[in-house]
XYZ file of C-alpha atoms in Angstrom:
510
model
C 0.000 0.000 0.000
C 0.884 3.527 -0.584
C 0.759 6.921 0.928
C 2.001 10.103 0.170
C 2.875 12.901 2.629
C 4.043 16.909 1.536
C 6.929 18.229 3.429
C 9.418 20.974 2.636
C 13.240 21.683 2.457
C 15.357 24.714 1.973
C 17.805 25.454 -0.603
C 19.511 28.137 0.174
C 17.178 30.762 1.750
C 14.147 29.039 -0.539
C 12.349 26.245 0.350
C 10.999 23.488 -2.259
C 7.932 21.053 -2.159
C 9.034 17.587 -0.776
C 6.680 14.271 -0.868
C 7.491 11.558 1.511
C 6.001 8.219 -0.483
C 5.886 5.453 1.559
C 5.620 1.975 0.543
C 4.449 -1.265 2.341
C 5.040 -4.459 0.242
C 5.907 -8.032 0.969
C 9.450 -9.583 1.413
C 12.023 -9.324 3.722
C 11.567 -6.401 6.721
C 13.743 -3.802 5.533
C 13.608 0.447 5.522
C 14.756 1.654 2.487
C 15.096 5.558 2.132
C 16.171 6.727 -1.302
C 15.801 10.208 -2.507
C 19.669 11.247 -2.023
C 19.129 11.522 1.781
C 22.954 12.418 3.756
C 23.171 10.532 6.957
C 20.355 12.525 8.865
C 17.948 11.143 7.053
C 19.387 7.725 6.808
C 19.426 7.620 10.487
C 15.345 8.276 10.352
C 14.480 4.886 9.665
C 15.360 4.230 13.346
C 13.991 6.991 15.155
C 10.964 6.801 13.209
C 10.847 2.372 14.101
C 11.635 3.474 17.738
C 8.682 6.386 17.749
C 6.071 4.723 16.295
C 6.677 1.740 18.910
C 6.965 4.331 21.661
C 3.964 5.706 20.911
C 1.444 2.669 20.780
C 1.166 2.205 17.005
C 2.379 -1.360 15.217
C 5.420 -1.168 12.896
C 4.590 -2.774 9.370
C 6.166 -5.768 8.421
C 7.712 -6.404 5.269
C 9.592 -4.314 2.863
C 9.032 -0.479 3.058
C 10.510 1.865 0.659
C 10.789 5.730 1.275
C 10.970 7.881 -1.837
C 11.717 11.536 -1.124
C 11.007 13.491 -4.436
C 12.485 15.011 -6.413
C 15.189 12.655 -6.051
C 17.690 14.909 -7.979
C 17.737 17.450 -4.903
C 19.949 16.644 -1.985
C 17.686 16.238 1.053
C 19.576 17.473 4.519
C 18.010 17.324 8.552
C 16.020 15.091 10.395
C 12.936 17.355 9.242
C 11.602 14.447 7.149
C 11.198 12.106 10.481
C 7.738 13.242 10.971
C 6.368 13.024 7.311
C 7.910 10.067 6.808
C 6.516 8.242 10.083
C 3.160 9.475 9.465
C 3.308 7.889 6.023
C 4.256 4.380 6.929
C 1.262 4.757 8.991
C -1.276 5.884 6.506
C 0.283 3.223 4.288
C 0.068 0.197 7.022
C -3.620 1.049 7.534
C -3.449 2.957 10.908
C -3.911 6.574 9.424
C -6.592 7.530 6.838
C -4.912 8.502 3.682
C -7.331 10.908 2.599
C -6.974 14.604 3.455
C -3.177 14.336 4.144
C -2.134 16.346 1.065
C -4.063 19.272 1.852
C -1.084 19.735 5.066
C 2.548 20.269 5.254
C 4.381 17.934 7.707
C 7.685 18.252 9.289
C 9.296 17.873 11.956
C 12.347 15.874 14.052
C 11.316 12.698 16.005
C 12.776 11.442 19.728
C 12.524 8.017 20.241
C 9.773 8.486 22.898
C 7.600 9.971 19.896
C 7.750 13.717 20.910
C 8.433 16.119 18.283
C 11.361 17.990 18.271
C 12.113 21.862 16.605
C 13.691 21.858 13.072
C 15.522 24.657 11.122
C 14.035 26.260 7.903
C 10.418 26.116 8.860
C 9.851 30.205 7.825
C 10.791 29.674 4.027
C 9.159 26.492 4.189
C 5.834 27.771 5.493
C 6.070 30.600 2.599
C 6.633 27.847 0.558
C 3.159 26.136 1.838
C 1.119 29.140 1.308
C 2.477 29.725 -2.258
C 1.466 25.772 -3.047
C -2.128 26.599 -1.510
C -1.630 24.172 1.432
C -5.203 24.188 4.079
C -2.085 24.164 6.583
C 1.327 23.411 8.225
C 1.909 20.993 10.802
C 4.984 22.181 12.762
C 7.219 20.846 16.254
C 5.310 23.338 19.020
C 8.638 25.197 19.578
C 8.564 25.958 15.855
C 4.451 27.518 15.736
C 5.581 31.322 16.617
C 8.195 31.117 13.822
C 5.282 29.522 10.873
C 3.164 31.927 12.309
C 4.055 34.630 10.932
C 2.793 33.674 7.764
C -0.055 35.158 7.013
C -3.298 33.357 5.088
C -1.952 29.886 5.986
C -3.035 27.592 9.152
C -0.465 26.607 11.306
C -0.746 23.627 13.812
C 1.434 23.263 16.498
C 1.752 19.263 17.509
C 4.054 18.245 20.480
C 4.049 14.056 19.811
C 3.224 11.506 16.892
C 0.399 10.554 18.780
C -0.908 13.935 19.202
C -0.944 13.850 15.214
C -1.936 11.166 14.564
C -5.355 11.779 16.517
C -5.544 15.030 14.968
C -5.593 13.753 10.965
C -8.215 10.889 12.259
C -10.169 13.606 13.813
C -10.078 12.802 17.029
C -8.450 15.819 18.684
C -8.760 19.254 17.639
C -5.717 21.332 17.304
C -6.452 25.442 17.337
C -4.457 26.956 14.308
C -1.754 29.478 16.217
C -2.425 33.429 15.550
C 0.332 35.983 16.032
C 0.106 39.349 16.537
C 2.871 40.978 14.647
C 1.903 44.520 15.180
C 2.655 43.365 19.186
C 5.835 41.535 18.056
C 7.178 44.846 16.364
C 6.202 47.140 19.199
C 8.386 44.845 21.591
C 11.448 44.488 18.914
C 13.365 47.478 19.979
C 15.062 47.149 23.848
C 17.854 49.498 23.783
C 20.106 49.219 26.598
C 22.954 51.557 25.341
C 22.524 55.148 23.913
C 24.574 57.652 22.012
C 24.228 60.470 25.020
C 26.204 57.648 26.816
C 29.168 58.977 24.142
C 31.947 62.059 26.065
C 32.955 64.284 23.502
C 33.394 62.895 20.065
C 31.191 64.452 18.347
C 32.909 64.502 14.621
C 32.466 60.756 14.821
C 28.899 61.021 15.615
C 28.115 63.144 12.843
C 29.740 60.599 10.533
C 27.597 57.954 12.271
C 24.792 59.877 11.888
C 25.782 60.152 8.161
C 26.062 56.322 7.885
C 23.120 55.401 9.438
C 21.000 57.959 7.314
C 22.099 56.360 3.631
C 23.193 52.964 4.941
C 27.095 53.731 4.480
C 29.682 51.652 5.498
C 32.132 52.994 7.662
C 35.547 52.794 9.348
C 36.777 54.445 12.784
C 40.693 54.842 13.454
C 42.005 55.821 16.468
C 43.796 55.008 19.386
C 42.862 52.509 21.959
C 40.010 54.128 24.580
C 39.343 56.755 22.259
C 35.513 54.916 22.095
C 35.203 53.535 18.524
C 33.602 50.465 20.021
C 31.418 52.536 22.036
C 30.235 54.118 19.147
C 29.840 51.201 17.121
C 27.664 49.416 19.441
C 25.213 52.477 19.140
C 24.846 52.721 15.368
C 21.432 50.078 15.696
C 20.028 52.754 18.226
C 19.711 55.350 15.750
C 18.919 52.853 12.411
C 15.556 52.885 12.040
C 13.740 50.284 12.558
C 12.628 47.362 10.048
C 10.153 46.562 7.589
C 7.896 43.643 7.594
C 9.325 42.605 3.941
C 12.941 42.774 5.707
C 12.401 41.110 8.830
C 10.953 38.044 6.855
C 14.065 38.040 4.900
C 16.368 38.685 7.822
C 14.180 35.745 9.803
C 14.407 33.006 7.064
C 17.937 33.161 7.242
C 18.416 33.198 10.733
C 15.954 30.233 10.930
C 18.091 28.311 8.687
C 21.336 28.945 9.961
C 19.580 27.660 13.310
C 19.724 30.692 15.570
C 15.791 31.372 16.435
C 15.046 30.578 19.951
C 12.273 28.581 20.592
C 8.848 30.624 20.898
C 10.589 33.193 18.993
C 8.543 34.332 15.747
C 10.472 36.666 13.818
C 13.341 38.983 13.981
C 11.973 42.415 14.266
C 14.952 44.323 15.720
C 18.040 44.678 12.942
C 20.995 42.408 13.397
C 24.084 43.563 15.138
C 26.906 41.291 14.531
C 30.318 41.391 15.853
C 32.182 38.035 14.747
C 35.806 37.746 16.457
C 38.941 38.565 14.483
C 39.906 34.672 14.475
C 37.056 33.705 11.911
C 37.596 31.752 8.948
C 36.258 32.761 5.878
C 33.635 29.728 5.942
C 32.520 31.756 9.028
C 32.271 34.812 7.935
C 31.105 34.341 3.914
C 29.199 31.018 4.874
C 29.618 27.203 3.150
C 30.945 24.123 5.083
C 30.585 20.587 3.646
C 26.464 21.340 3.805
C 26.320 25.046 3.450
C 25.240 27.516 6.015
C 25.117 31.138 6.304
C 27.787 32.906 7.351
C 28.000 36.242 9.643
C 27.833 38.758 6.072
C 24.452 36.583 5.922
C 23.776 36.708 9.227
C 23.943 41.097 8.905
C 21.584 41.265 6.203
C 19.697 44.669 6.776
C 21.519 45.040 9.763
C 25.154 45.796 10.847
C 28.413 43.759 10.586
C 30.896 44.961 12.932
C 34.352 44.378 12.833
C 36.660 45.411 15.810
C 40.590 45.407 15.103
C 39.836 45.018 11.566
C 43.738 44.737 10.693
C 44.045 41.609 13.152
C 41.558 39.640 10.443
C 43.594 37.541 8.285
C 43.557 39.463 5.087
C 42.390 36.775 2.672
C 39.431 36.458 4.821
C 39.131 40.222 4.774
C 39.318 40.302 0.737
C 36.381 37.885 0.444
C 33.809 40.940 2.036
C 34.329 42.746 -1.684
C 31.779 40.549 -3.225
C 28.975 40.887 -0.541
C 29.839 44.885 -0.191
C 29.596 45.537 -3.647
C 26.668 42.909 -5.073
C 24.821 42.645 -1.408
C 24.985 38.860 -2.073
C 27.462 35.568 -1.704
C 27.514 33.118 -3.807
C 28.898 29.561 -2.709
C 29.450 26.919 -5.057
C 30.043 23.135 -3.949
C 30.042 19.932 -6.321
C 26.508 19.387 -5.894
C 25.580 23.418 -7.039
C 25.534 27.173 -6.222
C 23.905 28.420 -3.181
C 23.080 32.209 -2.976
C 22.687 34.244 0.345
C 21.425 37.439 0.674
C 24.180 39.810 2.298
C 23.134 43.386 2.393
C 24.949 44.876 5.388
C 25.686 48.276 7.078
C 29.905 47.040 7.297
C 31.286 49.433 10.379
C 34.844 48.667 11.372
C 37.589 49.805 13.764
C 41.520 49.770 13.945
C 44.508 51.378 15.661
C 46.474 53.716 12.986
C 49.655 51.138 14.387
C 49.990 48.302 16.208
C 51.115 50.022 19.621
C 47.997 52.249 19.040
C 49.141 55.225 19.600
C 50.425 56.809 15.917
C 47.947 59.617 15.974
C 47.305 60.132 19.874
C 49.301 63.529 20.565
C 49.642 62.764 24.348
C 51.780 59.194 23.938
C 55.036 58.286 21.958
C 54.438 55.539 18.584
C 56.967 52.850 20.066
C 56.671 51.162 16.023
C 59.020 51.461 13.454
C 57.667 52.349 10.011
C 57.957 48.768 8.832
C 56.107 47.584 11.561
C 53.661 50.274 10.853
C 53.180 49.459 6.811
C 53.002 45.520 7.539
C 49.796 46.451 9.910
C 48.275 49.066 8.015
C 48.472 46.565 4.676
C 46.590 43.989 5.613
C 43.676 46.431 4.550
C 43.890 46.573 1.293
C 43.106 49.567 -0.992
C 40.271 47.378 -3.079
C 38.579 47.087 0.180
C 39.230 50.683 1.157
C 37.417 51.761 -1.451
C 34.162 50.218 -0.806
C 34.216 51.890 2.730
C 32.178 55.093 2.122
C 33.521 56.812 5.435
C 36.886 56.654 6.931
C 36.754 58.607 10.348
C 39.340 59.694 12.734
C 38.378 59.056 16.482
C 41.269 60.931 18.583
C 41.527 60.301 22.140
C 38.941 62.112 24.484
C 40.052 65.202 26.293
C 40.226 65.012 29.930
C 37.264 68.012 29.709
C 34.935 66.371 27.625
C 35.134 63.043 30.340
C 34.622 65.532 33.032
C 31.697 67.387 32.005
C 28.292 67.027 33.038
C 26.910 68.192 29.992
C 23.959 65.881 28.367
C 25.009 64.615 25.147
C 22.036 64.052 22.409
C 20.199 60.766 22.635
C 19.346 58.391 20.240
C 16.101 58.795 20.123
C 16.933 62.322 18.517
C 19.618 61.162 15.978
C 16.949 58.604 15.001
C 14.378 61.149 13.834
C 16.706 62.829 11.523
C 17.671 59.535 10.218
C 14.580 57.948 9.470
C 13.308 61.464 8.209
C 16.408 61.496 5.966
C 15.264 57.340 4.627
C 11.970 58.760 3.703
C 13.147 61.247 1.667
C 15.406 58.642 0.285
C 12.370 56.335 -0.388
C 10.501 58.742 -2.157
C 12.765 59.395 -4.849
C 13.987 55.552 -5.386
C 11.136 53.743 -5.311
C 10.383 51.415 -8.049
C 14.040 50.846 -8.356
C 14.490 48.159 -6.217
C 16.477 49.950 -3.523
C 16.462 51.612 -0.076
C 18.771 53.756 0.737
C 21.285 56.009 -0.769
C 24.234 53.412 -0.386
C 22.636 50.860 -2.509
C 22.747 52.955 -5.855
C 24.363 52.019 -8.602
C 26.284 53.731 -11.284
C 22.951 54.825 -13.206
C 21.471 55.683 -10.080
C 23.974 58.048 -9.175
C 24.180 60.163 -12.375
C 20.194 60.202 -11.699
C 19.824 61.553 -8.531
C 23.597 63.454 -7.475
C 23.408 66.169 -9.628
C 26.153 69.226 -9.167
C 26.485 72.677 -10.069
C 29.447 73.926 -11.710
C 31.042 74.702 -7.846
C 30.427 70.982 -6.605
C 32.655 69.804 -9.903
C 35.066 72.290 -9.280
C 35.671 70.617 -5.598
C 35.554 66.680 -6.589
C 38.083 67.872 -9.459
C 40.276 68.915 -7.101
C 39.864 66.037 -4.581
C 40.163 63.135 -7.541
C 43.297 65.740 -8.413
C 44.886 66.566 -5.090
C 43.832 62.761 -3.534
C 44.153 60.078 -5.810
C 40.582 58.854 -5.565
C 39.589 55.705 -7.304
C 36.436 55.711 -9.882
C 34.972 53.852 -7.516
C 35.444 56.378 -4.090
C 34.422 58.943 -6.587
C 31.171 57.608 -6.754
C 30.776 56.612 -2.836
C 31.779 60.378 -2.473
C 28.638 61.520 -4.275
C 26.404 59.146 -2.974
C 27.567 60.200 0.546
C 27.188 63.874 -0.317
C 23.644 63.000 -1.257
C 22.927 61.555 2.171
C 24.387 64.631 3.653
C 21.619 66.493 1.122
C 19.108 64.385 2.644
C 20.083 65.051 6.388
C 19.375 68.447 5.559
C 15.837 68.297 3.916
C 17.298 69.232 0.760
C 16.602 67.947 -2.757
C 19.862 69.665 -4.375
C 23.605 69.031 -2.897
C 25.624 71.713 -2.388
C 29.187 72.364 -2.193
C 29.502 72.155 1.951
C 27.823 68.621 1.279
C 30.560 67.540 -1.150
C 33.218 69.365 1.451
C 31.619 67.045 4.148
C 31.619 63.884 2.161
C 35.487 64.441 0.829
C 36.625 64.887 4.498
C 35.282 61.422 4.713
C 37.899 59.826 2.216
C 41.231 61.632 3.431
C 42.238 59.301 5.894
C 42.845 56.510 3.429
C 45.155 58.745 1.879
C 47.509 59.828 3.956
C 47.611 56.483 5.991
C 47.664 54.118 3.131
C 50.311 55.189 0.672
């Protein structure tokens, strides 16, 4: 006999219809999964023979074969156990068969026959509602995550048994609601502030900048002088997300396994700070079964990277891709996996590896080789897709002292978001954001300068040395700046502003 059960599995940040067939014939007793299952789902055939036993139902005899199509897809997890279990009961005569295609099953079995959380079930549940599934039947620790979806039933089930009775329609399960409106009023739970932040107040304007067109940026300064003060602020004064990006943000946090159980969707932007020892697997994302990495992790929030030249520099050159395409490609034997990466990048260093190059107050105890072997492990290519380069000098002893109120967040936060609807306005219908996401086009578009503007980027491409390609983050920066101040045209103080911005690279970096 035969039954057929719909599941779901995730390729990449998608997820793709899966059918668990199960078949009971005669012969020797055997489990036979094919389907290109990895060892995960091998392994099923014995939690599923230990759950179904646990739980009071009879384990067919004979031959049973386990098809999970398409069979030209890799299938990954123990997400299948559930589908698969509830199969071989439909097909030995214990389940009725009819009605189980209008649900999605999955879920991980113990051997008691509890039901255990799984990764991927967000895509998957977009996936269910797109196939015009009555429903999703998800592990209870998974039912605020499916939730979210709307226009699609989601039952939370915490055994096989509990199923089981629920298909034959003797228990009634209550489809799970979630208030997202609540959800998104409870996101933001800022514990640190920007009037926390003595003195400094160049830096915070350059923040501010950053935050208002979604620049990268890059502090230098010496050690204390705050940069990972201020760094740890920038989400207080982002504003806050969309539902369209928290769904994207949330699928890929689901995969990569980091939602807490009862958790439904990430509402409050990503704030990543990865340590400098990471491999590039880490950061980018693949492994032998690929998984996002911390660039993925960011997506429409912020990637921040303390003592950037202590990063081994071939893991440092693989962030061009991501920065410039807002994406990462990995590609394996068995295909190309694409994750989204579209990240604020903020990053800090010491002009030298004593620290103190710059500070006025301490002697540099490095000799200039020692200074040009740190200071190159940032390469110009990267440089270059770093919209801001900031100096943070120490703070003065005055500025520490003073009892003075320093402007809040909450403050720097109107001007910002004010500044990303003005933004919004004018690129809408072109697929982007935010000032930093323009493209070449884009630019020529919407940075238009009088003859005085010209006259100053001549001079700075002149004078500097910029690239093509700081030319352009120059312009887009000046438009933020624009922005900032309610203005449609940019002026000559907003170039100024925005080439002050792109000195440091210069004379550091020769």
């Amino acid at each position: 006999m035969l039954a057929r059960v719909c599941s779901g599995a995730v390729h990449g940040v998608e997820a793709y219809p899966v059918e668990a067939e199960v078949d009971v014939s005669g012969g020797l007793p055997a489990v036979v999964i094919v389907g290109l299952p990895d060892a995960a789902v091998k392994e099923s055939r014995d939690r599923v023979r230990a759950a179904v036993q646990n739980s009071g139902f009879v384990f067919p005899d004979g031959r049973l074969t386990v098809n999970l199509a398409p069979a030209d897809i890799r299938k990954e997890g123990p997400s299948f156990d559930l589908p698969i279990a509830l199969g071989l009961l439909a097909a030995g005569g214990q389940v009725a068969r009819e009605g189980l295609h209008e649900y999605l099953v999955l879920g991980e079995l113990a051997l008691d026959g509890s039901v255990r959380p799984v990764r991927g079930v967000l895509p998957i549940a977009l996936a269910a509602r797109r196939q015009g599934k009555k429903g999703i039947i998800v592990p209870v620790d998974n039912v605020a995550e499916a939730a979210v979806v709307e226009g699609l039933d989601v039952y939370p089930v915490g055994s096989l048994a509990s199923l089981v009775k629920f298909i034959g329609g003797e228990e009634t399960i209550a489809p799970a609601r979630l208030d997202l409106g609540e959800v998104f009023r409870g996101a933001r739970s800022d514990t640190v502030d920007f009037s926390d932040v003595k003195g400094q107040a160049f830096a915070k304007r350059a923040l501010e900048v950053a935050a208002a067109g979604g620049h990268n940026i890059i502090m230098i300064g010496p050690p204390g002088s705050g940069k990972t003060m201020l760094a740890r602020r920038l989400p207080t004064i982002i504003p806050e997300m969309t539902l369209e990006e928290a769904l994207e943000t949330t699928k890929i946090h689901s995969i990569a396994g980091l939602l807490a159980p009862g958790v439904s969707i990430v509402a409050a932007r990503p704030f990543r700070n990865p340590h400098h020892s990471i491999s590039d697997a880490g950061l980018i994302g693949g492994g032998a079964h690929p998984r996002p990495g911390e660039v993925s992790l960011a997506h429409n929030g912020t990637l921040f990277l303390d003592e950037l030249p202590e990063f081994k520099r071939n893991v440092l050159e693989l962030l061009r891709q991501p920065l410039e395409d807002g994406r990462v490609n990995i590609s394996r034997a068995l295909g190309t996996i694409t994750y989204p990466s579209r990240f604020m990048l903020a990053a800090a260093m010491n002009p030298c590896p004593c620290g103190y190059a710059t500070d006025p107050q301490r002697r540099c105890r490095c000799a200039p080789s020692q200074v040009q072997h740190y200071l190159s492990k940032v390469s110009g290519p990267l440089l270059d897709r770093i919209d801001l380069h900031v100096e943070v000098p120490a703070v003065r002893y005055r500025d520490l002292a003073g009892r003075g109120e320093a402007e809040p967040s909450e403050a720097i936060r109107a001007r910002v978001g004010a500044a990303r609807v003005r933004q919004l306005g004018r690129l809408r219908g072109e697929g982007i954001h935010c000032n930093a996401q323009m493209h070449h086009r884009q630019i020529r578009r919407h940075c238009l300068l009088d003859e005085e503007c010209q006259g100053l980027l001549k001079r700075a491409i002149t004078e500097l040395g910029l690239s093509a390609r700081a030319y352009d983050r120059v312009l887009k920066v000046s438009r933020t700046i624009a922005d900032l101040a309610g203005r449609d045209a940019v002026r000559p103080d907003d170039v100024s502003e925005a080439i002050q911005y792109r000195v440091l690279d210069r004379h550091l970096w020769v």
